[in-house]
PDB file of C-alpha atoms in Angstrom:
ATOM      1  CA  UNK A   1     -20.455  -4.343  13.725  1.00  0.00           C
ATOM      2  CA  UNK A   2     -19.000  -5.088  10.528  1.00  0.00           C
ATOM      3  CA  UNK A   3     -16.248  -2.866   8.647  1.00  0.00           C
ATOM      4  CA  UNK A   4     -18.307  -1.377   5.633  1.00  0.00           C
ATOM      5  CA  UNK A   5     -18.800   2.465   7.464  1.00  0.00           C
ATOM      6  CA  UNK A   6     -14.862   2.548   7.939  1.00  0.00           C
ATOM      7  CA  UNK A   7     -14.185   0.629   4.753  1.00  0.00           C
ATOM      8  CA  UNK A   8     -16.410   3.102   2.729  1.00  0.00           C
ATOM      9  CA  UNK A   9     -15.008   6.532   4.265  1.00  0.00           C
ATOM     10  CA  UNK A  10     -11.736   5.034   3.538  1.00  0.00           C
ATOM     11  CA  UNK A  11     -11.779   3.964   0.344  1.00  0.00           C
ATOM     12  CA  UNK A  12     -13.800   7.719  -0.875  1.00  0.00           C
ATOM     13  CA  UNK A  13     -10.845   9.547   1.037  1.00  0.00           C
ATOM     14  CA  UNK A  14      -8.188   7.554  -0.587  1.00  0.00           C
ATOM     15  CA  UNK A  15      -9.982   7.295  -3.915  1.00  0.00           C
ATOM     16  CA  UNK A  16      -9.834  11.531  -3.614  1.00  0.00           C
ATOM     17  CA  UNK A  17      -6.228  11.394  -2.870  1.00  0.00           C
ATOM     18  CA  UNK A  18      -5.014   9.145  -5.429  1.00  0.00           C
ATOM     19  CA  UNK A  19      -6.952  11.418  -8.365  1.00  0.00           C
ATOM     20  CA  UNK A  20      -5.898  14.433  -6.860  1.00  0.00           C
ATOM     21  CA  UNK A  21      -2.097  13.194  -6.925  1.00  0.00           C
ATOM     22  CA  UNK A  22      -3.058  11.826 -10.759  1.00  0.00           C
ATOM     23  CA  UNK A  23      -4.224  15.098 -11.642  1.00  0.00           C
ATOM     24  CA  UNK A  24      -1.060  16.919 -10.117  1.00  0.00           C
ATOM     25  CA  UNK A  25       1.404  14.070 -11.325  1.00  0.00           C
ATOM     26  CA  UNK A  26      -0.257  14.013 -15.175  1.00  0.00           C
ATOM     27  CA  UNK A  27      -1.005  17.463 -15.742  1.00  0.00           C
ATOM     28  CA  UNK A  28       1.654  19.699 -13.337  1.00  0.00           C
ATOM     29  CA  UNK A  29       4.502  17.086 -13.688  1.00  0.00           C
ATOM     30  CA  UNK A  30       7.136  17.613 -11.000  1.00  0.00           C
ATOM     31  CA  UNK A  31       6.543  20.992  -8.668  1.00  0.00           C
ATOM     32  CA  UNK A  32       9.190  22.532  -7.049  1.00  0.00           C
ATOM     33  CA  UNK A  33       7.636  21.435  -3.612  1.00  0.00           C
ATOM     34  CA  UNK A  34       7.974  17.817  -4.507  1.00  0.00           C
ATOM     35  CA  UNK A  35      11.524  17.995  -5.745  1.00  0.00           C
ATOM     36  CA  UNK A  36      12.390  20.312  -2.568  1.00  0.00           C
ATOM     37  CA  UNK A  37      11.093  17.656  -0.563  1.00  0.00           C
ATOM     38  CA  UNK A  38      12.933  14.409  -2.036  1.00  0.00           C
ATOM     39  CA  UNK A  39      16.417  16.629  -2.237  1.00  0.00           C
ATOM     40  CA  UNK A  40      15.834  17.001   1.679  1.00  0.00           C
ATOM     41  CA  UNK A  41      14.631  13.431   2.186  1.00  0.00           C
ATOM     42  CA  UNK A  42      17.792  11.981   0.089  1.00  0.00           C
ATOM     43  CA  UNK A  43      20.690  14.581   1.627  1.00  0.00           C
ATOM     44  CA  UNK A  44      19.134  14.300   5.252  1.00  0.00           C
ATOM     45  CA  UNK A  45      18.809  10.649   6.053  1.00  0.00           C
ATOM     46  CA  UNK A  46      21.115   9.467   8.236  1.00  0.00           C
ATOM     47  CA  UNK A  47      23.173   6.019   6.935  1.00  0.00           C
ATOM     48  CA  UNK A  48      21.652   3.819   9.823  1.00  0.00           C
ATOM     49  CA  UNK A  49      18.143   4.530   9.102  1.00  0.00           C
ATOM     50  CA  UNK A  50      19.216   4.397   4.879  1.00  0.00           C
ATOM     51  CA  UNK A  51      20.676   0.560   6.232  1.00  0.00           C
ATOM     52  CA  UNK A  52      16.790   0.404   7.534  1.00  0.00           C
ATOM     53  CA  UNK A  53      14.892   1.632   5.375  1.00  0.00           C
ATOM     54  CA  UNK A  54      16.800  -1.216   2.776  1.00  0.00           C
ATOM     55  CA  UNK A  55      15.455  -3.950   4.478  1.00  0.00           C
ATOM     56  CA  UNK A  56      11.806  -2.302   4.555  1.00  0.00           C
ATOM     57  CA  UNK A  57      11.703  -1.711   1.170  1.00  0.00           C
ATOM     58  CA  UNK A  58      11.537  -5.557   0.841  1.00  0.00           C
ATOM     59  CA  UNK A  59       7.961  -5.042   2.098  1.00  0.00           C
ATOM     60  CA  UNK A  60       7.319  -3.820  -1.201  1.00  0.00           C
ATOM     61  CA  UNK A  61       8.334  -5.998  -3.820  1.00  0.00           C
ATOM     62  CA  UNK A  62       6.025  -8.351  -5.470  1.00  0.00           C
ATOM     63  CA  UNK A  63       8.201 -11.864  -4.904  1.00  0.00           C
ATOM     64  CA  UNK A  64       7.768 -11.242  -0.991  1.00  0.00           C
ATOM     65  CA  UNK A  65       4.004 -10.017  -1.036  1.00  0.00           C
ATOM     66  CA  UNK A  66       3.343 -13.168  -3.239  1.00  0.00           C
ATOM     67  CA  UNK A  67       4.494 -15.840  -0.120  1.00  0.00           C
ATOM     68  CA  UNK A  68       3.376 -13.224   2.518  1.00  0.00           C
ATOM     69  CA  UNK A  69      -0.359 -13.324   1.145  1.00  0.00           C
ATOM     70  CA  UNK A  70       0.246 -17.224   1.520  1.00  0.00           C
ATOM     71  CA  UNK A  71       0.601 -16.250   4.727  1.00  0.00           C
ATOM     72  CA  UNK A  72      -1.977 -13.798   5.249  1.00  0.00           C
ATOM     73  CA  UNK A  73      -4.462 -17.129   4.360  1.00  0.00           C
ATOM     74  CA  UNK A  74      -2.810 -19.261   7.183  1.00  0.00           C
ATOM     75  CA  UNK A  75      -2.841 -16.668   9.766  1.00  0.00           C
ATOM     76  CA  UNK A  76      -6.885 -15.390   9.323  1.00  0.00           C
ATOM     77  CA  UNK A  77      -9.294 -17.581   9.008  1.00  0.00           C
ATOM     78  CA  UNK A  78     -11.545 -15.258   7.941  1.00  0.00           C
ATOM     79  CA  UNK A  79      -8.877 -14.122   4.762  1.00  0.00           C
ATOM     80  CA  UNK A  80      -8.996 -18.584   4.134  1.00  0.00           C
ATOM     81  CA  UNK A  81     -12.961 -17.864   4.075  1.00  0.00           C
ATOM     82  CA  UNK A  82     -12.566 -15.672   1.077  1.00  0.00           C
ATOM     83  CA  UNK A  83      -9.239 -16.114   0.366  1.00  0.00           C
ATOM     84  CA  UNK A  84     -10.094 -14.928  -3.624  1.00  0.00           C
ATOM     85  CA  UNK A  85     -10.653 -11.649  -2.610  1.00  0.00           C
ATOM     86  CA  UNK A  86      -7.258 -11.459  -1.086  1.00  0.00           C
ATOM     87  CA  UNK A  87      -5.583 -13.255  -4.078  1.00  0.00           C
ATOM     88  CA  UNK A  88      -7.067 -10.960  -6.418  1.00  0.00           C
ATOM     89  CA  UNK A  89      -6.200  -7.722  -4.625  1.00  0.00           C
ATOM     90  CA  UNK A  90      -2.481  -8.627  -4.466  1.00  0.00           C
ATOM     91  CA  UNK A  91      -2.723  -9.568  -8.399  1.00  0.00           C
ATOM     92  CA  UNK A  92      -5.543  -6.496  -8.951  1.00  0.00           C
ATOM     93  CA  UNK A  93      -2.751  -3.735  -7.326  1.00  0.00           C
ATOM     94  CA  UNK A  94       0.227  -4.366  -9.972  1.00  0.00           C
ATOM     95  CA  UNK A  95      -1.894  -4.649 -12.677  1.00  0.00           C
ATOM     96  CA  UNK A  96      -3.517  -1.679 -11.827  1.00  0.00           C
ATOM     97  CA  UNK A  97      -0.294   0.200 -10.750  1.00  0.00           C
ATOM     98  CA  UNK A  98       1.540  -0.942 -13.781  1.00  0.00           C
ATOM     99  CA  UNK A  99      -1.567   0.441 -16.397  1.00  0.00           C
ATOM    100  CA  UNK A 100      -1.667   3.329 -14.853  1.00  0.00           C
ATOM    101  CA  UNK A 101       2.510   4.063 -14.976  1.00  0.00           C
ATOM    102  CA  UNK A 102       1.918   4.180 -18.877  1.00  0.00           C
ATOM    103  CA  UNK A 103      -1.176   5.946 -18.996  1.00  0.00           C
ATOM    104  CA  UNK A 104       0.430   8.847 -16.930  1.00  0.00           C
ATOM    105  CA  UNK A 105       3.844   8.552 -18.032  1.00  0.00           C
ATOM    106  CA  UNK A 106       5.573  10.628 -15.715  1.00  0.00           C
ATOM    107  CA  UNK A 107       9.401   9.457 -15.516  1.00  0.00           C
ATOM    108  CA  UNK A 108      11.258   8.857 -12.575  1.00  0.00           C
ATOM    109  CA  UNK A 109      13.425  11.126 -10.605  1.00  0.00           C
ATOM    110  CA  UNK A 110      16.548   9.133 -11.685  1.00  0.00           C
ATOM    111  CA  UNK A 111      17.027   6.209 -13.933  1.00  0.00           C
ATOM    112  CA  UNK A 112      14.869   4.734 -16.688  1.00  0.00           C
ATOM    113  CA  UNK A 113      10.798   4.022 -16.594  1.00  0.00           C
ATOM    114  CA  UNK A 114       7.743   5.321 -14.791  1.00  0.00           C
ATOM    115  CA  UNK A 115       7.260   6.487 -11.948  1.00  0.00           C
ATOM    116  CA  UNK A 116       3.572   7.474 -10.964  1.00  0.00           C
ATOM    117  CA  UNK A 117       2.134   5.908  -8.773  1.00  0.00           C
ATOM    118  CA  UNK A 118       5.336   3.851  -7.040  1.00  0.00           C
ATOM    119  CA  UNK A 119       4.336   0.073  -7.648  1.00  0.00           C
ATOM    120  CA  UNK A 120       6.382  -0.967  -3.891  1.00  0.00           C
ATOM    121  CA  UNK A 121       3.860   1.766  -2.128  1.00  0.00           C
ATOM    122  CA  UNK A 122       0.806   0.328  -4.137  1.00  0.00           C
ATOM    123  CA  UNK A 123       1.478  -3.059  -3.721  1.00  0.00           C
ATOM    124  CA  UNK A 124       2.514  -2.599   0.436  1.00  0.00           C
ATOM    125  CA  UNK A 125      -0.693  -0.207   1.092  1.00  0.00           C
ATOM    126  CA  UNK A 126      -2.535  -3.103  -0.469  1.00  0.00           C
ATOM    127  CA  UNK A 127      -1.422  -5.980   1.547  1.00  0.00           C
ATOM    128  CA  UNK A 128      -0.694  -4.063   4.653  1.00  0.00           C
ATOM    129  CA  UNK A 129      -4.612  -2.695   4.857  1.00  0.00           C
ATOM    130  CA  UNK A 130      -5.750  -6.075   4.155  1.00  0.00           C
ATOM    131  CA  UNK A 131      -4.058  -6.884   7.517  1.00  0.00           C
ATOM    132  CA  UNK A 132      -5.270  -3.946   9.026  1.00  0.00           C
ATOM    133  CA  UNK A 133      -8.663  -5.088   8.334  1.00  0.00           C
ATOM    134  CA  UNK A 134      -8.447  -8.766   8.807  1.00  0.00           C
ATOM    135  CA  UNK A 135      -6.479  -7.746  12.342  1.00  0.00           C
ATOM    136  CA  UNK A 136     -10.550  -7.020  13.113  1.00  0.00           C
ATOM    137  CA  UNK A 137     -11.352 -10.767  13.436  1.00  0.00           C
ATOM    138  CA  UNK A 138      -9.037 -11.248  15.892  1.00  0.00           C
ATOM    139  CA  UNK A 139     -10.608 -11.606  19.692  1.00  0.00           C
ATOM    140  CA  UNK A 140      -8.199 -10.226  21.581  1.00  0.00           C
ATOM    141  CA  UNK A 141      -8.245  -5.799  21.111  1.00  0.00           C
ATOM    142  CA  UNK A 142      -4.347  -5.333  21.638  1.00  0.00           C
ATOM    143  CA  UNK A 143      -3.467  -7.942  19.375  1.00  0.00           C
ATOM    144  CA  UNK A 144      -5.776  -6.326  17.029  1.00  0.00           C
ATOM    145  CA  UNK A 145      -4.077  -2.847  17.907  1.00  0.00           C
ATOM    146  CA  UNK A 146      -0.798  -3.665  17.525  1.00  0.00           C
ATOM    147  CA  UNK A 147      -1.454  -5.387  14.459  1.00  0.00           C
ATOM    148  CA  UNK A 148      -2.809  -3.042  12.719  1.00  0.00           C
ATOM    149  CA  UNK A 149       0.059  -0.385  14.235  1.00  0.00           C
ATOM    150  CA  UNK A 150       2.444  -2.239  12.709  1.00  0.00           C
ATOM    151  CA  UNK A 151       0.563  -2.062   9.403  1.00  0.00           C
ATOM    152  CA  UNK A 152       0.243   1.359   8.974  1.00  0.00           C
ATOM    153  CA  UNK A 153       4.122   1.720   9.862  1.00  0.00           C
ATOM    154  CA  UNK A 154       5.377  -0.942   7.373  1.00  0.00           C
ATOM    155  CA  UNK A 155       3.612   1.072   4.788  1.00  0.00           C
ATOM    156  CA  UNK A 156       4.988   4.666   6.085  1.00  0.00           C
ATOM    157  CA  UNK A 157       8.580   2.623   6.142  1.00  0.00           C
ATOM    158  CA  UNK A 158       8.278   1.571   2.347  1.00  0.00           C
ATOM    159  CA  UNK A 159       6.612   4.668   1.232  1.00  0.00           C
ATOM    160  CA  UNK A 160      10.254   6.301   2.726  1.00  0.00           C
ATOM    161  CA  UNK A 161      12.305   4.248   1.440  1.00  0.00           C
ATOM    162  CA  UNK A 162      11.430   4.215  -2.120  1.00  0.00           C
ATOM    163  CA  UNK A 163      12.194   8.629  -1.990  1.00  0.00           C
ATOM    164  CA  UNK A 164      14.783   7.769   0.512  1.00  0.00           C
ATOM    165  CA  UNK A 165      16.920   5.142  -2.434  1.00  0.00           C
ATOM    166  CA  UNK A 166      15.876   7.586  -5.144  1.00  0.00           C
ATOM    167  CA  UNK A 167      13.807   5.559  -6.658  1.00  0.00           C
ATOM    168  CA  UNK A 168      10.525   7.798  -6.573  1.00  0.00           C
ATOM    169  CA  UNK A 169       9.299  11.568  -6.425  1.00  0.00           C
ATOM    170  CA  UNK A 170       7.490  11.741  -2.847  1.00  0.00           C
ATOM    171  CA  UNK A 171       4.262  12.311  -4.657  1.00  0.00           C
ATOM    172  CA  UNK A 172       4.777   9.314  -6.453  1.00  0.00           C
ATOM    173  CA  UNK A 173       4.584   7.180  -2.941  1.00  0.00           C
ATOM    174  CA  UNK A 174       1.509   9.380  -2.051  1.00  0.00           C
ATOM    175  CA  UNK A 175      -0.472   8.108  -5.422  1.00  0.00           C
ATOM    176  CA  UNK A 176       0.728   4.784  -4.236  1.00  0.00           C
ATOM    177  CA  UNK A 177      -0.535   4.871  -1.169  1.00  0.00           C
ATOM    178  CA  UNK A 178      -3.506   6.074  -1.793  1.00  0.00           C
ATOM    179  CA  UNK A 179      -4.277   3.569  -4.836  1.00  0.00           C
ATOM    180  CA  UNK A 180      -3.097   0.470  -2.782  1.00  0.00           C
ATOM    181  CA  UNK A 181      -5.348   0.993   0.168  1.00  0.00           C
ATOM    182  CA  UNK A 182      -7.989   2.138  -2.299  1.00  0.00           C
ATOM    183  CA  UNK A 183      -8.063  -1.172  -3.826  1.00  0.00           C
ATOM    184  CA  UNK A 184      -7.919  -2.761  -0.070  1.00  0.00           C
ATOM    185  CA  UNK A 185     -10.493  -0.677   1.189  1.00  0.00           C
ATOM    186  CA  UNK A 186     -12.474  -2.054  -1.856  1.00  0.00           C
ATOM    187  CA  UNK A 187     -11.371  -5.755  -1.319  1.00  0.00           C
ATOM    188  CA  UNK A 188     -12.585  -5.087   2.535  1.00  0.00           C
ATOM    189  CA  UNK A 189     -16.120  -3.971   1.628  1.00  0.00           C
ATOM    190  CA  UNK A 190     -16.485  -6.952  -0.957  1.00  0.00           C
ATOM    191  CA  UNK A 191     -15.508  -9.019   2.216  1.00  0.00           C
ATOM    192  CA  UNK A 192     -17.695  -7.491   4.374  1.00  0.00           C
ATOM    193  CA  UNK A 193     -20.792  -7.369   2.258  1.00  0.00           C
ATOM    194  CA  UNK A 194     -20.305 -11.167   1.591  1.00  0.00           C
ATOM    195  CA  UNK A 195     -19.413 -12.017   5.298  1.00  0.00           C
ATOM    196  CA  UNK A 196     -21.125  -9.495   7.638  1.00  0.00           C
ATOM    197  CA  UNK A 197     -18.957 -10.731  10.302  1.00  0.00           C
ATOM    198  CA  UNK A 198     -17.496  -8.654  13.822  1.00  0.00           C
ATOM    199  CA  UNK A 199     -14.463  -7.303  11.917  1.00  0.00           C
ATOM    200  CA  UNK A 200     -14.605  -3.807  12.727  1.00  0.00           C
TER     201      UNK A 200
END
């Protein structure tokens, strides 16, 4: 069984999300909800998981995805087999991310620039669903599980911390979300259609 059903429902319900969160973030600007929630978020985390959430944000940033997709190639074979796809998501997501900052123009909650969609969310959802999917290939399920587990929480982490360090409106981490693992979900089917392998 290969990964295209799960890929394709994936990347449709993501692809919905992000334009919905485009729409709201282009046309609606900041509602009350969003700012309610990031006032809460900021006020209400304790300093221990602030201290945490520090260290996840790393996760994020674009000179520790560049080595980590390095090692994304030495861990999966099947990433080595194609390893352009994975190359180009991880240069396709800022690119991307970056474009559509100006296009949308939304500032940030504090400080100078952009903020829609949040380029640390984009960029983890990215490389954090490619391991989700690649964690398919692997033969054993709970290392598979876990794997992937620990993928969806590393994005959830960075997601929180870039509201958490005031760096982003919540709905700002949604859009990124939803674009990154848009553009992995798309990188996964590309995989899959070229090598209709077991990764499920």
């Amino acid at each position: 069984m290969t990964a295209s059903p799960r890929a394709r429902g994936l990347l449709i319900l993501s692809a919905a999300c992000f334009v919905a969160a485009a729409l709201g973030a282009g046309l609606l600007g900041v509602v009350a909800a969003d700012a309610a929630l990031r006032e809460a978020l900021v006020d209400h985390t304790p300093p221990v998981l602030v201290a945490v959430l520090r260290v996840a944000n790393l996760a994020g940033d674009r000179y520790v995805l560049g080595p980590a997709t390095l090692l994304l190639l030495a861990v999966f074979p099947a990433a080595r087999r194609r390893w352009w796809i994975w190359v180009g998501l991880m240069v396709l997501a800022p690119s991307v991310e970056g474009l559509l900052k100006i296009l949308i123009a939304r500032p940030r909650p504090e400080g100078l620039g952009f903020g829609f969609p949040s380029g640390h969310a984009t960029a983890a959802a990215a490389y954090f669903g490619a391991v989700a999917y690649l964690a398919g290939s692997l033969r054993r399920r709970a290392a598979c599980l876990t794997l992937r587990t620990a993928a969806v929480a590393m994005i959830l982490l960075v997601a929180l911390a870039r509201v958490v360090l005031r760096a982003h409106w919540p709905s700002d981490v949604v859009g990124g979300v939803a674009l990154g693992l848009a553009l992995a979900s798309a990188a996964a089917l590309l995989a899959s259609a070229r090598s209709p392998g077991r990764i499920a």
